[in-house]
XYZ file of N, CA and C in Angstrom:
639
model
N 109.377 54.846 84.756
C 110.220 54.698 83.559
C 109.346 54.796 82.320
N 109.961 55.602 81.314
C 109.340 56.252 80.085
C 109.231 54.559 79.359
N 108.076 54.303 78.444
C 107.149 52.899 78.189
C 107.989 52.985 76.555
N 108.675 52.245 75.928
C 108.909 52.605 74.432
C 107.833 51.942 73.510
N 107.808 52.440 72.195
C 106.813 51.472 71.798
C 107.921 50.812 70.624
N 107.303 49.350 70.441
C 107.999 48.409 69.488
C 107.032 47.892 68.271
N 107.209 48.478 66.943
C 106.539 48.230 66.180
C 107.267 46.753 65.452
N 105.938 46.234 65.056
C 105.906 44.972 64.471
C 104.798 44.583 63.240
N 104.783 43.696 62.343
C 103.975 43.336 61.180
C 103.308 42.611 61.737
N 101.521 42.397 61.840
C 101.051 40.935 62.592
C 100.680 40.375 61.208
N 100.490 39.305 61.031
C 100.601 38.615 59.912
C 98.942 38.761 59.417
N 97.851 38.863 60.011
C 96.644 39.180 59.063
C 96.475 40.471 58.958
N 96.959 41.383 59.192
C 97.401 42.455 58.914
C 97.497 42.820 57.144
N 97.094 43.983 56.778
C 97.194 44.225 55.311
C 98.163 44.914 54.865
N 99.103 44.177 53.737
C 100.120 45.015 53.121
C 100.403 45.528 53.360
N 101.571 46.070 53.803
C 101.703 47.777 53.852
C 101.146 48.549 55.448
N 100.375 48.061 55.957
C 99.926 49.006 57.034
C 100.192 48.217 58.107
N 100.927 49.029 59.202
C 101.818 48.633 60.639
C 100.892 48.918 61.305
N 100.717 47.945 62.800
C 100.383 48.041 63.969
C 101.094 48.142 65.011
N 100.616 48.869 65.728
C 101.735 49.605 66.922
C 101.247 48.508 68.157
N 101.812 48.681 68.610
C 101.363 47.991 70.404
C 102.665 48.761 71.110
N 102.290 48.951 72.636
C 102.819 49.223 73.644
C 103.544 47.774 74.239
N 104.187 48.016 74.932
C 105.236 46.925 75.860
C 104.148 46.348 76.809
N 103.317 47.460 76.518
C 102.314 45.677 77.843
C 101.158 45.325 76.561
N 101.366 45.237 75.262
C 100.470 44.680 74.485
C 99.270 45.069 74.234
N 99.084 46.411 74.614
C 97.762 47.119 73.873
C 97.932 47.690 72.713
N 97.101 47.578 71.664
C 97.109 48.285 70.218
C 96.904 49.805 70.414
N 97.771 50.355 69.471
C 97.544 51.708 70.045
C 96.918 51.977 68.418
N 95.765 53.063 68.050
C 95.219 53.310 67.213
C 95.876 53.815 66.390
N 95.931 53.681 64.667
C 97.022 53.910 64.041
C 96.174 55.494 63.451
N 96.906 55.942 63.163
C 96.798 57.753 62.500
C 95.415 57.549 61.675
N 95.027 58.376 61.853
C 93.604 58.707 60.475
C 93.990 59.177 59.484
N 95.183 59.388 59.230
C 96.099 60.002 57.633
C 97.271 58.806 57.823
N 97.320 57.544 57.800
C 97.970 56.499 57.720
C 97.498 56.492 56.014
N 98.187 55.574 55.890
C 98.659 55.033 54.128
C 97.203 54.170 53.850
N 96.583 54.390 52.398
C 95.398 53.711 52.271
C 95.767 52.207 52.458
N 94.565 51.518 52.354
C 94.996 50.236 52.485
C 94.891 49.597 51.003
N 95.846 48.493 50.697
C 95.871 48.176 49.490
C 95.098 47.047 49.197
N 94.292 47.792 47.901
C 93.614 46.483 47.239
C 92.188 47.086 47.921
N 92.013 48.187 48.587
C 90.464 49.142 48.526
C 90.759 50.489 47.872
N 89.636 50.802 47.038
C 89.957 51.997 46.191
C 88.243 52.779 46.751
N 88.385 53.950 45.700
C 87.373 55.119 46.085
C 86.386 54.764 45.398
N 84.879 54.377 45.059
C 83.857 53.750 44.531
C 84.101 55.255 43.093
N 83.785 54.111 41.933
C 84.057 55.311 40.883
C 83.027 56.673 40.759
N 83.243 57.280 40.325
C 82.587 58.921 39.830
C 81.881 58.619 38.949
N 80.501 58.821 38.787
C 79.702 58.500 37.863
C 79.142 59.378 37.616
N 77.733 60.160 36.549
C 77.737 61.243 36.228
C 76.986 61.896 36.908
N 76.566 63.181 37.500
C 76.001 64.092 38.260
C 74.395 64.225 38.276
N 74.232 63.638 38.679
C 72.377 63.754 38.759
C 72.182 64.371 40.025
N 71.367 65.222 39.888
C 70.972 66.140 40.909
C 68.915 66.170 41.434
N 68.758 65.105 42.272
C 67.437 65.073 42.518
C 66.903 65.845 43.631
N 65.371 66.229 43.115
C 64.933 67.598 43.732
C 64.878 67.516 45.321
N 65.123 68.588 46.393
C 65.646 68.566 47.272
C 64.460 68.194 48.295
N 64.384 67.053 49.500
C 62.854 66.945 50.160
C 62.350 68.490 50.432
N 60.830 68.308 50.033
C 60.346 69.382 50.329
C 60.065 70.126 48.699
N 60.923 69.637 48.070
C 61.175 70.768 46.786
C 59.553 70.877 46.071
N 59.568 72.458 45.623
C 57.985 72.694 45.145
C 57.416 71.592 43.807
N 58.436 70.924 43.524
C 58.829 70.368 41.943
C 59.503 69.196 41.294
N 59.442 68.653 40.772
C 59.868 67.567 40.125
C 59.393 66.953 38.917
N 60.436 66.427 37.665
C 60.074 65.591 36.703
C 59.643 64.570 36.454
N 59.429 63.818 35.138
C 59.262 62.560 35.167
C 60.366 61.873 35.466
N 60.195 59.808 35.605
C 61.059 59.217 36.271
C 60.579 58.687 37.344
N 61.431 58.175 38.409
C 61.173 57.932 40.014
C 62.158 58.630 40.983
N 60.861 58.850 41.897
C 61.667 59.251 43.086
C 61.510 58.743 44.133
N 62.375 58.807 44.838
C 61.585 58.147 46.578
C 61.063 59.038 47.470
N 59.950 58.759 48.066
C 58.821 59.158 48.824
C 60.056 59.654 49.603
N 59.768 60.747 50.541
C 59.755 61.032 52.151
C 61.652 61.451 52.169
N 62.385 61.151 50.746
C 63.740 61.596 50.720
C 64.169 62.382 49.120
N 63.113 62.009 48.176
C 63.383 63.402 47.147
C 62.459 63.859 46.876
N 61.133 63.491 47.483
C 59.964 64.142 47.096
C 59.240 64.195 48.401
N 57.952 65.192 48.605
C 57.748 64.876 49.755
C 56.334 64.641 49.342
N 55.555 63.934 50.900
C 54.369 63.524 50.415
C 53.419 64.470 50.150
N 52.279 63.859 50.110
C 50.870 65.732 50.197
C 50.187 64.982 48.352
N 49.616 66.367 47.772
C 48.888 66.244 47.024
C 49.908 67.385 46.031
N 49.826 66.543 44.349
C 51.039 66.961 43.663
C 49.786 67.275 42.639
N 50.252 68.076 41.157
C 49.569 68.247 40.128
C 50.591 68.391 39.187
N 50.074 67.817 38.116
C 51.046 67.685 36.694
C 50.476 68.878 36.082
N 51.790 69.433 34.774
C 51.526 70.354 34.240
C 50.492 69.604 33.419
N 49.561 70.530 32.471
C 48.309 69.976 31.589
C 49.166 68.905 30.563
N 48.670 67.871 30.395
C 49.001 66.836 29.376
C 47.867 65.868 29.447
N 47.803 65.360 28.122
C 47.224 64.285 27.380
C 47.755 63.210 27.675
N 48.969 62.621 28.049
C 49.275 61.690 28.115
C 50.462 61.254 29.569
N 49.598 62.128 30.443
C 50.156 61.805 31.679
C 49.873 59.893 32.096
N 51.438 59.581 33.022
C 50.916 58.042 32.996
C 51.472 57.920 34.334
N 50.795 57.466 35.826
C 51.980 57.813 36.864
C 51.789 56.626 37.365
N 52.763 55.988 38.267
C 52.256 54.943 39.671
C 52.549 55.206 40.784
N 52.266 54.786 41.842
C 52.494 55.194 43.553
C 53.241 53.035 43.463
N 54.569 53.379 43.928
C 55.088 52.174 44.786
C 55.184 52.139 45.415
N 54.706 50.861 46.430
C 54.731 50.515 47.870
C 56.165 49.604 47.999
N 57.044 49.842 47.296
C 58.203 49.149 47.424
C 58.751 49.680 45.896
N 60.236 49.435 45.908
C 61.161 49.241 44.628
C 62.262 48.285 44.792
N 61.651 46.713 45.043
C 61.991 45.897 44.319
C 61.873 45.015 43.067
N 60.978 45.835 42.211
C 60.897 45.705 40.918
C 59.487 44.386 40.361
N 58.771 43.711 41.596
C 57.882 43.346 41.440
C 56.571 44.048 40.873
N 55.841 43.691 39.979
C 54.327 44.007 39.666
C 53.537 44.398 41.395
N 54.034 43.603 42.059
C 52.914 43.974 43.574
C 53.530 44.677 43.887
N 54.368 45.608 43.970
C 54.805 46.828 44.533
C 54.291 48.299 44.024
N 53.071 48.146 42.885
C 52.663 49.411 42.498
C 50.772 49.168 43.389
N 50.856 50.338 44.181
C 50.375 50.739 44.890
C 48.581 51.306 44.515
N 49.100 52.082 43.078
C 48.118 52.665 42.533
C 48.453 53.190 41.086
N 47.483 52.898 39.763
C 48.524 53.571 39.054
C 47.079 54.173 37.846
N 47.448 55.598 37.398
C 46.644 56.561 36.958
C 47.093 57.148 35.989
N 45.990 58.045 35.269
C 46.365 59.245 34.496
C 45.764 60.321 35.013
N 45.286 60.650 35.644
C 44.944 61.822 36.041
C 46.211 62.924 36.767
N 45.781 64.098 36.433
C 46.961 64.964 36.557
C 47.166 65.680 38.482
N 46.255 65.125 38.922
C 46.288 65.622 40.611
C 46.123 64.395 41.347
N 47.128 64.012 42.314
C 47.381 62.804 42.575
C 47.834 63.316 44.273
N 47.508 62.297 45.418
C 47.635 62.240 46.309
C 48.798 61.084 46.710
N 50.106 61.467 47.103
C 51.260 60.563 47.463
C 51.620 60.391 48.825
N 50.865 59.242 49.697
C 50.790 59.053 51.117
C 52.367 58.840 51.510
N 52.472 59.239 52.695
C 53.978 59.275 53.104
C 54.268 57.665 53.568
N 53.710 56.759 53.790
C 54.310 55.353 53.329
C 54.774 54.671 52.097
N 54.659 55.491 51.201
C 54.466 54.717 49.396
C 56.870 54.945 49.709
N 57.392 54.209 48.891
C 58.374 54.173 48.777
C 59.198 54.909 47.581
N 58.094 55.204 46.391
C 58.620 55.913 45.230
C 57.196 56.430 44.682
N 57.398 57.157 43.870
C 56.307 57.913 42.760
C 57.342 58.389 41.404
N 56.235 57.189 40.574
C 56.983 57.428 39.099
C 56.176 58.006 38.206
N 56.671 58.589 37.232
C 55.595 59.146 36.437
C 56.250 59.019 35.375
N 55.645 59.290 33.656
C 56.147 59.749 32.416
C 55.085 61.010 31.428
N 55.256 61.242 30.801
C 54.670 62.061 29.973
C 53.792 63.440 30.846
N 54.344 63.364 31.778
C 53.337 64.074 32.706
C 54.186 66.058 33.250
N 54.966 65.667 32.567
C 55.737 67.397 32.454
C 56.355 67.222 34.039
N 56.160 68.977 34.709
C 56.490 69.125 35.468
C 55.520 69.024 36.859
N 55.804 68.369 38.156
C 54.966 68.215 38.994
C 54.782 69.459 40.149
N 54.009 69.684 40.876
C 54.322 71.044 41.562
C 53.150 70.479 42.785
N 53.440 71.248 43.893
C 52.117 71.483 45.135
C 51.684 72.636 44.844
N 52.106 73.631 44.612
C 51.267 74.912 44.199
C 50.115 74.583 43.754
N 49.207 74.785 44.186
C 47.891 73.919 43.670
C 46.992 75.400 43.169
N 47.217 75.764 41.833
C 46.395 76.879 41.456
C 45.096 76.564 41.275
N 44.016 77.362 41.218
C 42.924 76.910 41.342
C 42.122 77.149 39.288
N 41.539 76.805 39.030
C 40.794 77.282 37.264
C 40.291 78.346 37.085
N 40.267 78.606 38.188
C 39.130 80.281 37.724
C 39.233 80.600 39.135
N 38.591 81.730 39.728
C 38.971 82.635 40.681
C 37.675 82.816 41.867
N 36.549 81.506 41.598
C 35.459 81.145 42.070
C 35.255 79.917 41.579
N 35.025 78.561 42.974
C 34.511 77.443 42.781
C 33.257 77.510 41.879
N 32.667 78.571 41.644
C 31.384 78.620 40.795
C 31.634 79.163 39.363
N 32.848 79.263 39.163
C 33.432 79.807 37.728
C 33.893 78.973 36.850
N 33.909 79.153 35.958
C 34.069 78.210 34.174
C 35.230 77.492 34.262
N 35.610 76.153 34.107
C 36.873 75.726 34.265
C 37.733 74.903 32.868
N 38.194 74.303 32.598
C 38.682 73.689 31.345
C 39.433 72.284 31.937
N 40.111 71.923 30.950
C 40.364 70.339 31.380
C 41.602 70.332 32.673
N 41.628 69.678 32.935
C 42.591 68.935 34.423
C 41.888 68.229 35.569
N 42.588 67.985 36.263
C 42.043 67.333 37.581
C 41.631 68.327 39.047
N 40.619 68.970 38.987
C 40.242 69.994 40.072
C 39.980 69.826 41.218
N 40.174 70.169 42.581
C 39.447 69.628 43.766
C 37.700 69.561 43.846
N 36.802 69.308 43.821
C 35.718 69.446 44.535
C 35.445 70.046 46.030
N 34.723 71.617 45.713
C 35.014 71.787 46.723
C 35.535 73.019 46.813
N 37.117 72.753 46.921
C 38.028 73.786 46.815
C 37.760 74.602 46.119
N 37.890 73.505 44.513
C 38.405 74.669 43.482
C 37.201 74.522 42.104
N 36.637 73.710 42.435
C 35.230 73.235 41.539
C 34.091 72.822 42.390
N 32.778 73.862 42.350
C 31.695 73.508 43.061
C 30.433 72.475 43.048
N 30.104 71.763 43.846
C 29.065 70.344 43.455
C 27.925 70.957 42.479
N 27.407 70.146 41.546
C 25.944 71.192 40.932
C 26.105 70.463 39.190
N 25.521 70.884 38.255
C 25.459 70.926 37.231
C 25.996 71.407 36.262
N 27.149 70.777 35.907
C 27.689 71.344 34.794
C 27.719 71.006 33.294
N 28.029 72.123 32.797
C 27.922 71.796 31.235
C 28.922 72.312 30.073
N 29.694 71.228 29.474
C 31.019 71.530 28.590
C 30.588 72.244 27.348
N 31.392 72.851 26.732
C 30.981 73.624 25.626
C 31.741 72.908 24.527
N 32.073 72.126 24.327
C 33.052 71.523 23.005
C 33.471 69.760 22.977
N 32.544 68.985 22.223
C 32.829 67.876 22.133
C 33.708 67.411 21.009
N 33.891 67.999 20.487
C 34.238 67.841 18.859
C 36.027 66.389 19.131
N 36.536 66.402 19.499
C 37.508 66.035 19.949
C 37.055 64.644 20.659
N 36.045 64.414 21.480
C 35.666 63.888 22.031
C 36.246 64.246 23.494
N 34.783 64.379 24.175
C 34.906 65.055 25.651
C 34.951 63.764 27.050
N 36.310 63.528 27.783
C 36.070 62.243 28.322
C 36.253 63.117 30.073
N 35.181 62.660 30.675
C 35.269 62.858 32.281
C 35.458 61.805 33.099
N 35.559 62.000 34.205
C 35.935 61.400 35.525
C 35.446 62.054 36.886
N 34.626 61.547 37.608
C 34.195 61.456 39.218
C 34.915 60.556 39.827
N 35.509 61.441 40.442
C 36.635 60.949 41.617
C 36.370 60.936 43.516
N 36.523 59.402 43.921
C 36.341 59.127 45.004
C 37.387 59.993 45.692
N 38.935 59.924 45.289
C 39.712 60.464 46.503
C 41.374 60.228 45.014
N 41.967 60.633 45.842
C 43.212 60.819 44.833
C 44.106 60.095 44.993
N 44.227 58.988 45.391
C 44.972 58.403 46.001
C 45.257 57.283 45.005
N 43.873 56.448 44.750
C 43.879 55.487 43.754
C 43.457 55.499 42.838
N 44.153 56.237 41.550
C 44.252 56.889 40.166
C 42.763 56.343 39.697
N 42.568 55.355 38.744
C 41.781 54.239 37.964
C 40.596 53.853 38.838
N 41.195 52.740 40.010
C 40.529 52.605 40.686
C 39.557 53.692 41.823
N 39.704 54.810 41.625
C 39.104 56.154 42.228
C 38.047 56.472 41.841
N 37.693 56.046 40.341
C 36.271 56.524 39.235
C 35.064 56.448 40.101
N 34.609 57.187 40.641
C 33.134 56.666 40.843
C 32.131 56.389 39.886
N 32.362 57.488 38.675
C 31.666 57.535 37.671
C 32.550 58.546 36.291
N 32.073 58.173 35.073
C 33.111 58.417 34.131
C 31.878 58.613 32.988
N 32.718 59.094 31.346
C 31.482 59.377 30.224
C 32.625 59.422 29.560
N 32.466 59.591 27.986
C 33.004 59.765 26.988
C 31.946 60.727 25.958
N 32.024 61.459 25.336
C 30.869 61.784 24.147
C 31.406 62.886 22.964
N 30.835 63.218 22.114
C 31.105 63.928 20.923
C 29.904 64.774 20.887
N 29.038 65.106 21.654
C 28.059 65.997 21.672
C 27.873 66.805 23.490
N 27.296 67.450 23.627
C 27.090 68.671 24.660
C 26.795 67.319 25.919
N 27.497 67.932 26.891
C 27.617 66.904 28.082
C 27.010 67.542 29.088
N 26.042 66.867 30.269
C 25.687 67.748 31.414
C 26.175 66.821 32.433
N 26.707 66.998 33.362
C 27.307 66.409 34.358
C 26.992 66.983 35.771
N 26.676 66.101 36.396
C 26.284 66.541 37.804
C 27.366 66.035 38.752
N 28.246 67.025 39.689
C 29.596 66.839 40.526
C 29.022 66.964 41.222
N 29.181 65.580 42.619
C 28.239 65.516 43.787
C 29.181 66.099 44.712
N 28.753 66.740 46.105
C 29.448 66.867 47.370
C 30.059 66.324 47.852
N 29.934 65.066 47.528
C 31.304 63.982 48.218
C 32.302 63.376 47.529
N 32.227 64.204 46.435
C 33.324 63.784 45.063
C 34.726 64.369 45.691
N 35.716 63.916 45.315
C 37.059 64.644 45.937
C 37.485 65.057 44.474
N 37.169 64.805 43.519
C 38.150 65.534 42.461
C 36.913 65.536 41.061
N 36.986 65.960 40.267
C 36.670 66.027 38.762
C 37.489 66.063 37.437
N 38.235 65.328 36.633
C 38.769 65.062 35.921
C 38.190 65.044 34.399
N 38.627 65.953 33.706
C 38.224 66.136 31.790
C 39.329 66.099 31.081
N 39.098 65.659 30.004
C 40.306 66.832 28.944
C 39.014 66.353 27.407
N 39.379 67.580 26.403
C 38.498 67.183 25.140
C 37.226 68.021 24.914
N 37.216 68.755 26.421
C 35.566 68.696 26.693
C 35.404 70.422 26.370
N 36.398 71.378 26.548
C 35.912 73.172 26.474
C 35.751 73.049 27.628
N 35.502 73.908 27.467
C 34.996 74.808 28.962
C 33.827 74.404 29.760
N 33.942 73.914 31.012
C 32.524 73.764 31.620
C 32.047 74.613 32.162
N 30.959 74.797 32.576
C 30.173 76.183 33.064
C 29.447 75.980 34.224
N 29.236 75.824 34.975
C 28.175 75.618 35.967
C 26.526 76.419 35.264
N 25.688 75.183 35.649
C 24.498 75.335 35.108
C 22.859 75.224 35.973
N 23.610 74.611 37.176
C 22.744 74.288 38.300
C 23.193 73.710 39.539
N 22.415 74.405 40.679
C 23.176 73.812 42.075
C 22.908 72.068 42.486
């Protein structure tokens, strides 16, 4: 014999929306295009921000989160004077959640950090172009690899006038704390970039030249 079904209201039941049961008292699942329920609405529309896609070659200032709008690796800011960035090991808004925090424009973002914020620092990229077209060729201000893209040896800036400020860099990771060794000056600078330097950092300074191995 064909089973009828008998609909009824159960009392904690919400406004408006019926539950079915069968004659031997099983709930039968109500439609997926049933009537909304009242007194829940659609979370509002707020305005369209569009953050760069994981993986993406690029990104602005601001924050992003590690490993879902940015990806990790080694990033470089377009040239600026007043690049300012941090690596967070969290974003709950504590002081101990910044990880590492720098001005230098080539920065290493480990895939545990939770965000990377930056300001004044333009556009960020992995394209990692190199200064000249030989580690042994003339370079100008930014943050260069050692190595890669700037060779260990003796170098020498052509323009203090501005005042010429450097940086010897342990590793890229921890901006400030990375300095192995640093200068400031207003006259002709000779600088010696050792083999186990991971980066070299100027701005102020002209052109450096290589002058000795």
């Amino acid at each position: 014999m064909a089973l009828g079904l008998i609909f009824f209201r159960k009392a904690d039941s919400p406004e408006g929306v019926q539950t079915t049961t069968s004659e031997s008292g099983a709930p039968v699942p109500p439609s997926s295009a049933g009537a909304a329920v009242a007194g829940v609405s659609s979370p509002p529309i707020g305005p369209s921000v569009t953050p760069p896609a994981p993986g993406s070659a690029t990104f602005s200032n601001g924050m992003w989160l590690v490993g879902e709008e940015i990806a990790p690796g080694i990033w470089r800011a377009l040239r600026s004077r007043n690049c300012a960035w941090k690596r967070l090991s969290s974003i709950e808004g504590s002081s101990d959640t910044v990880a590492a925090a720098g001005t230098f424009l080539t920065v290493e973002i480990p895939a545990r950090d939770a965000a990377f914020w930056s300001e004044g620092c333009g556009w960020w990229t992995q394209v990692l172009s190199p200064p000249s077209s030989s580690p042994d060729g003339p370079f100008g201000p930014g943050t260069w690899l050692v190595n890669e893209e700037v060779a260990p040896g003796l170098w020498r800036n052509s323009d203090s006038s501005e005042g010429c400020s450097w940086s010897r860099l342990s590793n890229l990771r921890d901006g400030d704390a990375a300095v192995a060794d640093s200068g400031i000056g207003y006259s002709m600078i000779t600088v010696e970039i050792g083999a186990t330097d991971r980066a070299f950092d100027s701005k102020g300074c002209g052109t450096w030249t290589r002058v000795g191995g």
